[in-house]
Tab-separated table of C-alpha atoms and ligand atoms in Angstrom:
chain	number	residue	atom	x	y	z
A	17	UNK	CA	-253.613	-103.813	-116.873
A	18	UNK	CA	-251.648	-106.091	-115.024
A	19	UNK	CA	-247.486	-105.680	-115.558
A	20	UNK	CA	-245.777	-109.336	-117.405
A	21	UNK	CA	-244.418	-111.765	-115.327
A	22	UNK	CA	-241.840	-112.339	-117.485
A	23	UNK	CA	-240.386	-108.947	-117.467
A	24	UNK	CA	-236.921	-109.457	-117.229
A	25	UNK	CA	-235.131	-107.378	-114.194
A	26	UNK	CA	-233.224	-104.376	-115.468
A	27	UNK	CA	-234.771	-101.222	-115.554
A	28	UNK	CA	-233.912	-100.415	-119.361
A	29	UNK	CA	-234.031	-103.978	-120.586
A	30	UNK	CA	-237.923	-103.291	-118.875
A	31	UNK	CA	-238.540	-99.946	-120.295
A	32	UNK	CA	-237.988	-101.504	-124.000
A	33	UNK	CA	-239.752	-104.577	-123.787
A	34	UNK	CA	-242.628	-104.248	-120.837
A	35	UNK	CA	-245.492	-104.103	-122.960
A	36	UNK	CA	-243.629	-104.431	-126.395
A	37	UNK	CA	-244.331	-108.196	-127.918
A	38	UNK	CA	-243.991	-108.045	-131.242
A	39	UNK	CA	-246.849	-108.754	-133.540
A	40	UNK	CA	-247.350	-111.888	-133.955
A	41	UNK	CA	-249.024	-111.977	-137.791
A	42	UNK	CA	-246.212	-110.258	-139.617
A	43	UNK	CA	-243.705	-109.907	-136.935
A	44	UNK	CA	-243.257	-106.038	-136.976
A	45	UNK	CA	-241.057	-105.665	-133.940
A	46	UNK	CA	-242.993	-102.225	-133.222
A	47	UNK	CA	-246.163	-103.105	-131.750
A	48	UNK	CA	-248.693	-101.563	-134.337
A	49	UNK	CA	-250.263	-98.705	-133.222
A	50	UNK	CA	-254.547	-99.069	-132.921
A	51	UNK	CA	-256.479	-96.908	-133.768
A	52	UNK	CA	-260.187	-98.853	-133.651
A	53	UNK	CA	-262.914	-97.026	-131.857
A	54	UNK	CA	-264.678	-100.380	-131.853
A	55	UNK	CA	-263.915	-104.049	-131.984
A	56	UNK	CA	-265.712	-106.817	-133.826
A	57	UNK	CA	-267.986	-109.611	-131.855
A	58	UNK	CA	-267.901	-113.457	-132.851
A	59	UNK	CA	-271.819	-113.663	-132.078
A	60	UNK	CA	-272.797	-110.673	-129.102
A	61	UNK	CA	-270.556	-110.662	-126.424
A	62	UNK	CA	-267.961	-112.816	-128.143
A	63	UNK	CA	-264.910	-110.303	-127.897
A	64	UNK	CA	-261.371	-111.580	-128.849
A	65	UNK	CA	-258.906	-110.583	-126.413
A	66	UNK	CA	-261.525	-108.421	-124.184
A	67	UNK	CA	-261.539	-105.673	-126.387
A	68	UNK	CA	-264.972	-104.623	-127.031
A	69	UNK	CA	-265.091	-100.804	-127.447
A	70	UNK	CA	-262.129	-97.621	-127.024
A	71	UNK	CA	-263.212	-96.045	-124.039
A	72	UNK	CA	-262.659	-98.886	-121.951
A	73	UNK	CA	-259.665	-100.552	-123.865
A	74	UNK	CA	-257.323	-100.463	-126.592
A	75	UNK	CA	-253.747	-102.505	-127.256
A	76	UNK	CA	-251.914	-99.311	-128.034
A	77	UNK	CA	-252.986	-97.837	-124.570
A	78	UNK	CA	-252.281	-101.244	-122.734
A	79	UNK	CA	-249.040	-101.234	-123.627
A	80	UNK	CA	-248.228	-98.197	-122.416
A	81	UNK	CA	-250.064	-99.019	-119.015
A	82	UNK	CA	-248.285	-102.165	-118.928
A	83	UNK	CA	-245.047	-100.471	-119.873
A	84	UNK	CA	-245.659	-97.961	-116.256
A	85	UNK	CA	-246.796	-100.581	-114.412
A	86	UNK	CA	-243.221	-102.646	-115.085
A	87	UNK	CA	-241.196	-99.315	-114.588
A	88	UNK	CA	-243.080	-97.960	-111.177
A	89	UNK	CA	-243.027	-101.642	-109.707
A	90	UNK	CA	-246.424	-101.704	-109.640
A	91	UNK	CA	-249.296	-103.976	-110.372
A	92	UNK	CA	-251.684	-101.901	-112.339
A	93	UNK	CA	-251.587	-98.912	-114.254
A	94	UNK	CA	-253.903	-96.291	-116.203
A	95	UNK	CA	-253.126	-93.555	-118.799
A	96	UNK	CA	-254.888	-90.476	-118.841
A	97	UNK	CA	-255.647	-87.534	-121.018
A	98	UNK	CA	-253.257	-85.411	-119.037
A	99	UNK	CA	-251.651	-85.302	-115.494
A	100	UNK	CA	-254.549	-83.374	-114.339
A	101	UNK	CA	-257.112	-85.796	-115.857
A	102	UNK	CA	-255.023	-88.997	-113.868
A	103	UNK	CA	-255.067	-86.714	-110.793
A	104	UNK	CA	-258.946	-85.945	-111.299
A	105	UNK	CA	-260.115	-89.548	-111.862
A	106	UNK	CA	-257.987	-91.295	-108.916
A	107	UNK	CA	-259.071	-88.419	-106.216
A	108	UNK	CA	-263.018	-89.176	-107.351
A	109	UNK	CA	-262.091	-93.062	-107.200
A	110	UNK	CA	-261.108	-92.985	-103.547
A	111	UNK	CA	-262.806	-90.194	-101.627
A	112	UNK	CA	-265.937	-88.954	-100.856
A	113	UNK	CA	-267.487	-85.848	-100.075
A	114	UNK	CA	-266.504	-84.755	-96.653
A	115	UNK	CA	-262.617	-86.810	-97.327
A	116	UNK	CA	-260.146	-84.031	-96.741
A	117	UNK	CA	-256.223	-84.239	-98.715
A	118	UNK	CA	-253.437	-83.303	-96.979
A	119	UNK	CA	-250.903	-81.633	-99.827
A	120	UNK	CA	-247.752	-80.426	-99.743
A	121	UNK	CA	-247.843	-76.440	-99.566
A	122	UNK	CA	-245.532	-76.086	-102.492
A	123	UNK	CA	-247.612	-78.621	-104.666
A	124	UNK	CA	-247.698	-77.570	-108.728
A	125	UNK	CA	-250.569	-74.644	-108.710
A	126	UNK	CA	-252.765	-77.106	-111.311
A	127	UNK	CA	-252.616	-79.831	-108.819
A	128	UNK	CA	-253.730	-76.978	-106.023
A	129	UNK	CA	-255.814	-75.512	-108.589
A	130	UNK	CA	-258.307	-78.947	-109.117
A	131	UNK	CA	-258.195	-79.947	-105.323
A	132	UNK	CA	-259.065	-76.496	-104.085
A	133	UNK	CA	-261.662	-74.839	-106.832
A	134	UNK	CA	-262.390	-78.017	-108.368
A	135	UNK	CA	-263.030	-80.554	-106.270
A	136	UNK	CA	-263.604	-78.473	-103.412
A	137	UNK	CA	-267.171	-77.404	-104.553
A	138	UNK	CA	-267.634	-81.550	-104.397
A	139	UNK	CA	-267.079	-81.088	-100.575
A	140	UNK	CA	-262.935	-82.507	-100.851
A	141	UNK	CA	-261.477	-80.192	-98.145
A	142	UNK	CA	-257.812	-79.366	-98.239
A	143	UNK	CA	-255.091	-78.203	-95.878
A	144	UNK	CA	-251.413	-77.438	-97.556
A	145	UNK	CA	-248.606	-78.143	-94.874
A	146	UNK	CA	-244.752	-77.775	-95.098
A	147	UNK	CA	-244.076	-81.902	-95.870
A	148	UNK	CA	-240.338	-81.413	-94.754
A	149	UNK	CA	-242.060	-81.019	-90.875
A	150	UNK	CA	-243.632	-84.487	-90.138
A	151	UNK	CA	-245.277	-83.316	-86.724
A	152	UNK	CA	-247.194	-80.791	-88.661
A	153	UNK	CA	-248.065	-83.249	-91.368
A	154	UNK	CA	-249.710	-85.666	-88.548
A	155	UNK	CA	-251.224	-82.726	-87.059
A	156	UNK	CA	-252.996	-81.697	-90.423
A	157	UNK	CA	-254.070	-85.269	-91.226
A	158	UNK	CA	-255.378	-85.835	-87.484
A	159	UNK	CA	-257.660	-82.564	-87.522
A	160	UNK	CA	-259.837	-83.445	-90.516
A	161	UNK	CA	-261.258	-87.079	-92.508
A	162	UNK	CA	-258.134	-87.224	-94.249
A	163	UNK	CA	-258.620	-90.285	-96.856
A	164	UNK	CA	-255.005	-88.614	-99.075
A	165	UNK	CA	-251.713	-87.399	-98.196
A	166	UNK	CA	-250.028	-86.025	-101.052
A	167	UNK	CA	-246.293	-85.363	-102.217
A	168	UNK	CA	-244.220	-84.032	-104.495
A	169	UNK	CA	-241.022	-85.404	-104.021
A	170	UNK	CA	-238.569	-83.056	-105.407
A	171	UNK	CA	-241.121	-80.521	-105.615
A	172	UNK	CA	-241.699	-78.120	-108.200
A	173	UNK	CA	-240.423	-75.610	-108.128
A	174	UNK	CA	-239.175	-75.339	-105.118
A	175	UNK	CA	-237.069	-78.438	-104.926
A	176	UNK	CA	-238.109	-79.714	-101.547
A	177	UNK	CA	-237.098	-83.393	-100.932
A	178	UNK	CA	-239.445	-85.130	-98.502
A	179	UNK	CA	-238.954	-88.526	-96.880
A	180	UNK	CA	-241.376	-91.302	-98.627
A	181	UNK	CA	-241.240	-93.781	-96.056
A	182	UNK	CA	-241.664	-91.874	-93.419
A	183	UNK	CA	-244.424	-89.709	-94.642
A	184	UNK	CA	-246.185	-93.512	-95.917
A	185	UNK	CA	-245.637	-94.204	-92.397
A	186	UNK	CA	-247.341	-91.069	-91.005
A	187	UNK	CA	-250.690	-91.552	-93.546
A	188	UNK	CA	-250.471	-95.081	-92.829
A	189	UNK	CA	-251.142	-94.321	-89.046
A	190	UNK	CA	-253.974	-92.576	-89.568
A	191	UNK	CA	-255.796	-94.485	-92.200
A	192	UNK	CA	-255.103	-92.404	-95.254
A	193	UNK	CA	-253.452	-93.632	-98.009
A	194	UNK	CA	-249.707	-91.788	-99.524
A	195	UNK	CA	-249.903	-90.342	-103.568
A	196	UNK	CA	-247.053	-89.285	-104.349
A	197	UNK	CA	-246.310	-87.170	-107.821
A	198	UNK	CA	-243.354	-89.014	-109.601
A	199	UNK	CA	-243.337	-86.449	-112.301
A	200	UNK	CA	-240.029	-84.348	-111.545
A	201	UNK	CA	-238.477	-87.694	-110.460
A	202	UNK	CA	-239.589	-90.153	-113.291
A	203	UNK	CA	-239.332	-93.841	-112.364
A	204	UNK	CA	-235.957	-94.276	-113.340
A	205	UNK	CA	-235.021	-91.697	-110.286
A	206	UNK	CA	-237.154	-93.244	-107.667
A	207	UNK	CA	-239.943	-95.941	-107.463
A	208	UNK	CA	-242.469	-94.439	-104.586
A	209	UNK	CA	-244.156	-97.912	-104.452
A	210	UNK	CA	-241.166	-99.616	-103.114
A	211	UNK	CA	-240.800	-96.876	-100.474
A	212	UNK	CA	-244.525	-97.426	-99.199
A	213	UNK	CA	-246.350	-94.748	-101.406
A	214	UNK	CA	-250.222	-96.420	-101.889
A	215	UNK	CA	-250.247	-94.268	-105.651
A	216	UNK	CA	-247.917	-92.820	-107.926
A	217	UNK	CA	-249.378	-89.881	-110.076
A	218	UNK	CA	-247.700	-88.726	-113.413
A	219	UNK	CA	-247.686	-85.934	-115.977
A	220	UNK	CA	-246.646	-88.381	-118.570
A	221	UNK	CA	-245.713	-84.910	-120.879
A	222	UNK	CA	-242.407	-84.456	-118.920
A	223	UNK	CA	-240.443	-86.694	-118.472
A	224	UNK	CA	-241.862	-90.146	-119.584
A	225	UNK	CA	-242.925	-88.515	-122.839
A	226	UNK	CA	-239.503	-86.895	-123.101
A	227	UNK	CA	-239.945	-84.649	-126.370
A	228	UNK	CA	-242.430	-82.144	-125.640
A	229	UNK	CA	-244.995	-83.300	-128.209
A	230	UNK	CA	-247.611	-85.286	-126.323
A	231	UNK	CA	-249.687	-84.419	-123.173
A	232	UNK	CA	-250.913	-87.558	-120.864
A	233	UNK	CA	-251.153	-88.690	-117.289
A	234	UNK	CA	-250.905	-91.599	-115.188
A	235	UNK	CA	-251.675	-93.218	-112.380
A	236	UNK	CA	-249.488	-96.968	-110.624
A	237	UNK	CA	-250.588	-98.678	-107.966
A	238	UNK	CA	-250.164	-101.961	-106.071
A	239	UNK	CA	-253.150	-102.680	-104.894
A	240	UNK	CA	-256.246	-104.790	-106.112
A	241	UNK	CA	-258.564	-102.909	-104.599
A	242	UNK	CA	-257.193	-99.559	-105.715
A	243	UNK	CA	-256.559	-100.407	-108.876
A	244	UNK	CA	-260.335	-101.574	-109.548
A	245	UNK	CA	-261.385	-98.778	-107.980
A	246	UNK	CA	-259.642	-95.959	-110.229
A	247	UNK	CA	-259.856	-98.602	-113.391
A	248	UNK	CA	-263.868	-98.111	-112.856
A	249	UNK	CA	-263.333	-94.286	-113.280
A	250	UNK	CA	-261.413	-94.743	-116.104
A	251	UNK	CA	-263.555	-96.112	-118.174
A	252	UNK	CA	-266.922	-94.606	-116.490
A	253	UNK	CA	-265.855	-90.785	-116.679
A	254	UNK	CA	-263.603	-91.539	-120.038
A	255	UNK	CA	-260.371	-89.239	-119.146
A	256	UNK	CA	-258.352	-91.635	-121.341
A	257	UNK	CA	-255.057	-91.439	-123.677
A	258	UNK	CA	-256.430	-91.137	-126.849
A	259	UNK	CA	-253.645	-94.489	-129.318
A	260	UNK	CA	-251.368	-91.458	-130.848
A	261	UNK	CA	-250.624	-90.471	-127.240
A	262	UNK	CA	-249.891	-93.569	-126.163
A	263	UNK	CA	-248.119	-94.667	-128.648
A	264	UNK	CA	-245.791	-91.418	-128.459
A	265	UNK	CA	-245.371	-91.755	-125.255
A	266	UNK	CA	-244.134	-95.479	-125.033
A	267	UNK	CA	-241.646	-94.219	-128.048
A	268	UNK	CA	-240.428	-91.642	-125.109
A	269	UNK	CA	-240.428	-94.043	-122.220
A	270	UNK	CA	-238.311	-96.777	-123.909
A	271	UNK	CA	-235.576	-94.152	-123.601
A	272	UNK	CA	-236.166	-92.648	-120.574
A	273	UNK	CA	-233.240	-94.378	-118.355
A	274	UNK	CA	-230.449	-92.980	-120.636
A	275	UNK	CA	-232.150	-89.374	-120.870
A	276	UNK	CA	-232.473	-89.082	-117.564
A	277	UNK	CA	-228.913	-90.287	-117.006
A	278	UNK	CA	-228.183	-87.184	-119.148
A	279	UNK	CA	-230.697	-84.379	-117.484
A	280	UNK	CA	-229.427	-85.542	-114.457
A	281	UNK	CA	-225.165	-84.977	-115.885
A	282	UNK	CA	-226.107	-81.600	-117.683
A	283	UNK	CA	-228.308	-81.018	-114.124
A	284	UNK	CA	-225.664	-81.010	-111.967
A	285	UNK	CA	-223.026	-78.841	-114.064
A	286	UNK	CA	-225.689	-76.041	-114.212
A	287	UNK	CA	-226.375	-76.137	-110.624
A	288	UNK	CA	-222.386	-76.369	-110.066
A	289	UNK	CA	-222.077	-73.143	-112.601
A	290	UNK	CA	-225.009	-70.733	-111.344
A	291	UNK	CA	-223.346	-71.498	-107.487
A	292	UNK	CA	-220.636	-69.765	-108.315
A	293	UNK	CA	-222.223	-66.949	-110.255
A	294	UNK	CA	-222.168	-63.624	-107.743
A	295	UNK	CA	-225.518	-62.456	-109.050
A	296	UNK	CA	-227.086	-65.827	-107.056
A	297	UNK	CA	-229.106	-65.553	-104.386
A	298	UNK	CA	-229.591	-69.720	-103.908
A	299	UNK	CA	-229.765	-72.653	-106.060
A	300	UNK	CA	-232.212	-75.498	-105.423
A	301	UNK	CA	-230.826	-78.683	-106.564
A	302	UNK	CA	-230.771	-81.814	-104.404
A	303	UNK	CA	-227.636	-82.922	-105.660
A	304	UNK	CA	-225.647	-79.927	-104.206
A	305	UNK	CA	-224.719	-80.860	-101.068
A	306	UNK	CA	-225.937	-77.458	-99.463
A	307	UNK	CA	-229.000	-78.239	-100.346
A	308	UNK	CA	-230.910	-79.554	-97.259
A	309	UNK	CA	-232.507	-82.677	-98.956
A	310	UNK	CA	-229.108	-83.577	-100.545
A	311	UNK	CA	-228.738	-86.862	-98.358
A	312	UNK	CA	-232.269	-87.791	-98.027
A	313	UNK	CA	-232.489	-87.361	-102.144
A	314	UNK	CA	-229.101	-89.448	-101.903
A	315	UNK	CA	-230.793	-92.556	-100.266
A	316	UNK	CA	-234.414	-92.259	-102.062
A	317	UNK	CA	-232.878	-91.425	-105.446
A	318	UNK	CA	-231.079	-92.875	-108.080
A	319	UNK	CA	-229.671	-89.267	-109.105
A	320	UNK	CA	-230.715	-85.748	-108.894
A	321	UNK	CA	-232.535	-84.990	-112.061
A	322	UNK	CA	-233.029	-82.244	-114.703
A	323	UNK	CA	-234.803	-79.895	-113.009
A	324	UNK	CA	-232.995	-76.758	-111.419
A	325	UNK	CA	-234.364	-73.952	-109.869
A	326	UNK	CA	-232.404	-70.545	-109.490
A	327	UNK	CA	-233.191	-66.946	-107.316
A	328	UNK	CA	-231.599	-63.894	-107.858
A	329	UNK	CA	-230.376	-61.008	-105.829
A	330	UNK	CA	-231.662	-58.479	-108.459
A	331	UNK	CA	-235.208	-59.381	-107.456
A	332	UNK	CA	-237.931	-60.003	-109.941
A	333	UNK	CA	-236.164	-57.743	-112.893
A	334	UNK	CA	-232.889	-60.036	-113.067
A	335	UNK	CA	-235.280	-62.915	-113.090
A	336	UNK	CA	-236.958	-61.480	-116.006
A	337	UNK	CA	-233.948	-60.437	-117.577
A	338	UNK	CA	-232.284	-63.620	-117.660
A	339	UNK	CA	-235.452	-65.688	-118.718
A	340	UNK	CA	-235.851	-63.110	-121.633
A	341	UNK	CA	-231.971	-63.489	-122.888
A	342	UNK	CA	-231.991	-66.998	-123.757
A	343	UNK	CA	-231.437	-68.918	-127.011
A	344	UNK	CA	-230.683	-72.469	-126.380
A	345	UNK	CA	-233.029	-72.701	-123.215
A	346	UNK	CA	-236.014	-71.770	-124.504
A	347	UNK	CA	-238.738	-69.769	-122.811
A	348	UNK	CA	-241.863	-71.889	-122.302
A	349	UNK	CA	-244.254	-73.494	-120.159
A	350	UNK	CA	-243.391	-77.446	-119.161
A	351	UNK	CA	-240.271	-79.801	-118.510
A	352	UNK	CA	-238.951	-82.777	-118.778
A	353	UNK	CA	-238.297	-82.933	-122.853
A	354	UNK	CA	-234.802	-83.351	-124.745
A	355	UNK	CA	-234.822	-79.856	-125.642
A	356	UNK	CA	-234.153	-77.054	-122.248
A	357	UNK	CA	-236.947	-74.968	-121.369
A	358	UNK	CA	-236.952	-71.324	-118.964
A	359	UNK	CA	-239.584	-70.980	-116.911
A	360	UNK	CA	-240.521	-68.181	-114.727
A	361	UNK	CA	-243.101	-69.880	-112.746
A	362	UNK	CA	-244.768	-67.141	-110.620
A	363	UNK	CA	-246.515	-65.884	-114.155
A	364	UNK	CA	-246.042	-69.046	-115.994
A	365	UNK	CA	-246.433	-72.182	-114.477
A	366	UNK	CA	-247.701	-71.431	-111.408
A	367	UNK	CA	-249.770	-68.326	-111.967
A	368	UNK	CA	-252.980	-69.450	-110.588
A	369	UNK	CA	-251.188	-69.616	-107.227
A	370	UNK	CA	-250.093	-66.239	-107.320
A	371	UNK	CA	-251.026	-64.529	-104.047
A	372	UNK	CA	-251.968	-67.837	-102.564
A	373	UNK	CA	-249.604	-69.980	-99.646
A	374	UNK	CA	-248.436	-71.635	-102.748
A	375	UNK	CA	-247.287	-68.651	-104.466
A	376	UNK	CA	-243.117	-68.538	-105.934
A	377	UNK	CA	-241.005	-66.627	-105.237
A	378	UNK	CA	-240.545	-63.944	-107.689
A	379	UNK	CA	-237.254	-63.572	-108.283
A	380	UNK	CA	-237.002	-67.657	-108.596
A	381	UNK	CA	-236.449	-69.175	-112.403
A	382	UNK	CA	-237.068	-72.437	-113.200
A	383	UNK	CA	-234.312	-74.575	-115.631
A	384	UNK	CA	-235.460	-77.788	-117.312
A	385	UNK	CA	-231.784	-79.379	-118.505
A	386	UNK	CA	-232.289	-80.860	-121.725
A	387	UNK	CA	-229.983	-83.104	-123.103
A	388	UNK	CA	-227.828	-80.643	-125.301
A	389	UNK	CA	-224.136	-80.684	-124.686
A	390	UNK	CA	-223.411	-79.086	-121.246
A	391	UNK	CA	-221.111	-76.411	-122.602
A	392	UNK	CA	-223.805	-74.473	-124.727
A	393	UNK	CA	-226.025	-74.285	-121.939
A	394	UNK	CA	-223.494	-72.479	-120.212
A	395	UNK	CA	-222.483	-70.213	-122.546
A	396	UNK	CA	-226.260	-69.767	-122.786
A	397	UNK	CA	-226.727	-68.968	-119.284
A	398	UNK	CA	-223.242	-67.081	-119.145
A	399	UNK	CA	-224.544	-64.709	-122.336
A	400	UNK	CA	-227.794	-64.108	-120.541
A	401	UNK	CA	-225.863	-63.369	-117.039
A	402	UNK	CA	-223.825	-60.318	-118.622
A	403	UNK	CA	-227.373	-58.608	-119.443
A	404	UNK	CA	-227.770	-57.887	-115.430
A	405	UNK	CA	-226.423	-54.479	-114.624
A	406	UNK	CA	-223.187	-55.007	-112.569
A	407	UNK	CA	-224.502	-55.495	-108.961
A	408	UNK	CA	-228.380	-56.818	-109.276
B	527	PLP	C1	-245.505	-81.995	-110.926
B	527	PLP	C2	-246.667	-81.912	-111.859
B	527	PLP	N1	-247.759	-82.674	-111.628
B	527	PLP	C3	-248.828	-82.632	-112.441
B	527	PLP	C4	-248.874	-81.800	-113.531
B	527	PLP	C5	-250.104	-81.755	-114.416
B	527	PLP	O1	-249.890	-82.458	-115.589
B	527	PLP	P1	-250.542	-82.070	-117.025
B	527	PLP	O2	-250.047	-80.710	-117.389
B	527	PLP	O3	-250.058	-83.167	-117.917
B	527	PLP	O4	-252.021	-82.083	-116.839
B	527	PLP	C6	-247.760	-81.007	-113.823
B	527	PLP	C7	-247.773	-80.112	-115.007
B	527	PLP	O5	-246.945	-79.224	-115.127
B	527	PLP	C8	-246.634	-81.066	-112.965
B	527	PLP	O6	-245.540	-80.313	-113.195
C-alpha cells in the first residue's frame, strides 16, 4: 500500500508513526491488532475501506507495509511469510521462463538455494559473479536474458560491500532491473532506492523484527508498474504475513533506528577487539578501515552494522571451539535480534552451499552484536579465546 504523504521527515519520527494512526473509535494510540479472516459487505460488493477478505488485505498487515514503504523511501510495499517467501513471489512477478538472475557469488545459501533448485526447474537460469568486479558483472548479465541483478550489500557472511549505484547503473544498461537484499543493512543503514536499486528484498526476522520471535519478509519498490506486478502475486499465490507477525514486527521496527545505533557501537568494539587478538586470521567488518569496502560502506552507509564476521588461524577446530565456548553470544541460527547470536555458517546457515562456489570458509564464524553492554561480550569472547591451545 501506498506510504502517507504526511509522513513527517525524520527517520525515527517515521518509523513510529508511518502507518500508526491511532484508532479513531476509542482512541487506543496502538493501532489494534486484526485478526478477521473476512470482512462484512453493506449489500455484495459494498466493502468499507476495501477490505473484503485476509488473503488479499488486512489493517494490521497494511500498516506494517506502509510502515517499510516510509522507511525504504519507497512507494509500495508487501509483507511476506518469510524472506524467502518475499524473494519467491517478486522473482515469479517479474520473470519468465528463459529470464536468467545475475547474483552475487557470496549470496545467503537460501537465497542460492530457491534461485538455483527452485526456480531453476521453472527454467530461471543463474550465473553467481564476484559483484566487487563490475566488468565481470556486465559480462555475466550480457551473456544470458538477464531480467535481475541481485545484491547483497554487506553480504553475508562474507562482508563484501558493493557499489549500488554503480551496479543500478550496470543492470540499468542492459535492461535488467537491480534487487538488492537490505537485510544485513536494515533501512536505517542504507536506503537502496535512493541509490537506484529497482527492489529492496528483506528478511523482516533480523533486523526489522529485532527480537528473534517472528519470521517475515518483504519486498519496497518505487515503481507502479512493479509494485502491481508483485502486489498481484501477493495476493494470487498467498505468501502473506499472517496479523501476529505483522503486528510484532511493526512493535520491532518502531525501534529499529536506536538498535541499530547500538549493533552498530557494540559492532565496531568487537571488530576493534578480535583485530588485535593473535589467534586472528582476518576480520570482516566494513567499518575497519582495512577492510576494502570501508570507504565505499562510508559513503552508502549510515554506519557499519551488527554483523561481524571472524577467521581463525587454527582452521576449522578453533572455529568450533570458540562457537562452542560461549555464554552471552549464543549459538544459533539467524541475526539481527537484541540478544547476540554465534553462528558457524558453513554447517549452519549456509549448509546447503557447502561444496558449492558459494561455500564459507570453514574456519570463518559469524557474530550478530546484540545490544548487551559491550564489555560482557568481550569478556565473552575473551573466555572463549583462552580455550584455543596456545598457537592455533
Ligand atoms: C541476507 C538474507 N536474505 C534472506 C534471508 C531469508 O529470510 P527468511 O529466513 O526470513 O526466509 C536470510 C535469512 O537468513 C538472509 O540472511
Amino acid at each position: 500500500m501506498s506510504s502517507s504523504d504526511s509522513t513527517p521527515a525524520g527517520f525515527n519520527t517515521r518509523a513510529v508513526h508511518a502507518g500508526q494512526a491511532f484508532e479513531p473509535r476509542t482512541g487506543a494510540v496502538v493501532p489494534p491488532l486484526h485478526f478477521s479472516s473476512t470482512y462484512a459487505q453493506d449489500g455484495i460488493g459494498g466493502l468499507r475501506s476495501g477490505y473484503e477478505y485476509g488473503r488479499g488485505g488486512n489493517p494490521t498487515r497494511d500498516a506494517l507495509q506502509e510502515q517499510l514503504a516510509a522507511l525504504e523511501g519507497g512507494s509500495h510495499a508487501y509483507s511476506f511469510g518469510s524472506g524467502l517467501a518475499a524473494e519467491d513471489s517478486m522473482i515469479r512477478a517479474l520473470t519468465r521462463p528463459g529470464d536468467h538472475i545475475v547474483l552475487g557469488n557470496d549470496a545467503y545459501g537460501g537465497t542460492y538455494r530457491l534461485i538455483s533448485r527452485v526456480l531453476g526447474e521453472w527454467g530461471i537460469g543463474n550465473t553467481p559473479v564476484d559483484m566487487s568486479d563490475l566488468d565481470a558483472v556486465a559480462a555475466a548479465v550480457a551473456a544470458n536474458q538477464t531480467r535481475l541483478v541481485w545484491v547483497e550489500t554487506p553480504s553475508n557472511p562474507m562482508m563484501k560491500i558493493t557499489d549500488i549505484a554503480a551496479l543500478a547503473t550496470v543492470a540499468h544498461d542492459a535492461g535488467a532491473l537491480l534487487v538488492v537484499d537490505n537485510t544485513f543493512a536494515s533501512p536505517y543503514l542504507q536506503n537502496p532506492l535512493a541509490l537506484g536499486a529497482d527492489v529492496v528484498v528483506h528478511s523482516t526476522t533480523k533486523y526489522i523484527g529485532g527480537h528473534s520471535d517472528v519470521v517475515g519478509g518483504a519486498i519496497v519498490v518505487n515503481d507502479p508498474e512493479l509494485a502491481e506486478k508483485i502486489g498481484f502475486v501477493q495476493f494470487a499465490v498467498g505468501a502473506v504475513s499472517g496479523p501476529m507477525d505483522a503486528f510484532l514486527t511493526t512493535r520491532g521496527l518502531k525501534t529499529l533506528g536506536v538498535r541499530m545505533d547500538r549493533h552498530s557501537d557494540n559492532a565496531q568494539a568487537v571488530a576493534e577487539w578480535l583485530l588485535q587478538r593473535p589467534e586472528v586470521e582476518a576480520v570482516l567488518y566494513p567499518g575497519l578501515p582495512s577492510h576494502p569496502g570501508h570507504e565505499l560502506a562510508k559513503k552508502q552507509m549510515k554506519k557499519f552494522g551488527g554483523m561481524v564476521s571472524v577467521q581463525f588461524k587454527g582452521g576449522e577446530q578453533a572455529a568450533r571451539t570458540v562457537a562452542e565456548s560461549t555464554s552471552v553470544f549464543t549459538l544459533a541460527e539467524s541475526l539481527g535480534g537484541i540478544e547476540s547470536l554465534m553462528n558457524y555458517p558453513s554447517e549452519m546457515t549456509h549448509a546447503s552451499v557447502k561444496g558449492t562456489e558459494l561455500a564459507v570458509p570453514e574456519n570463518l564464524l559469524r557474530l550478530s552484536c546484540g545490544i548487551e553492554d559491550v564489555e560482557d561480550l568481550i569478556a565473552d569472547l575473551e573466555q572463549a579465546f583462552s580455550r584455543l591451545q596456545p598457537g592455533s
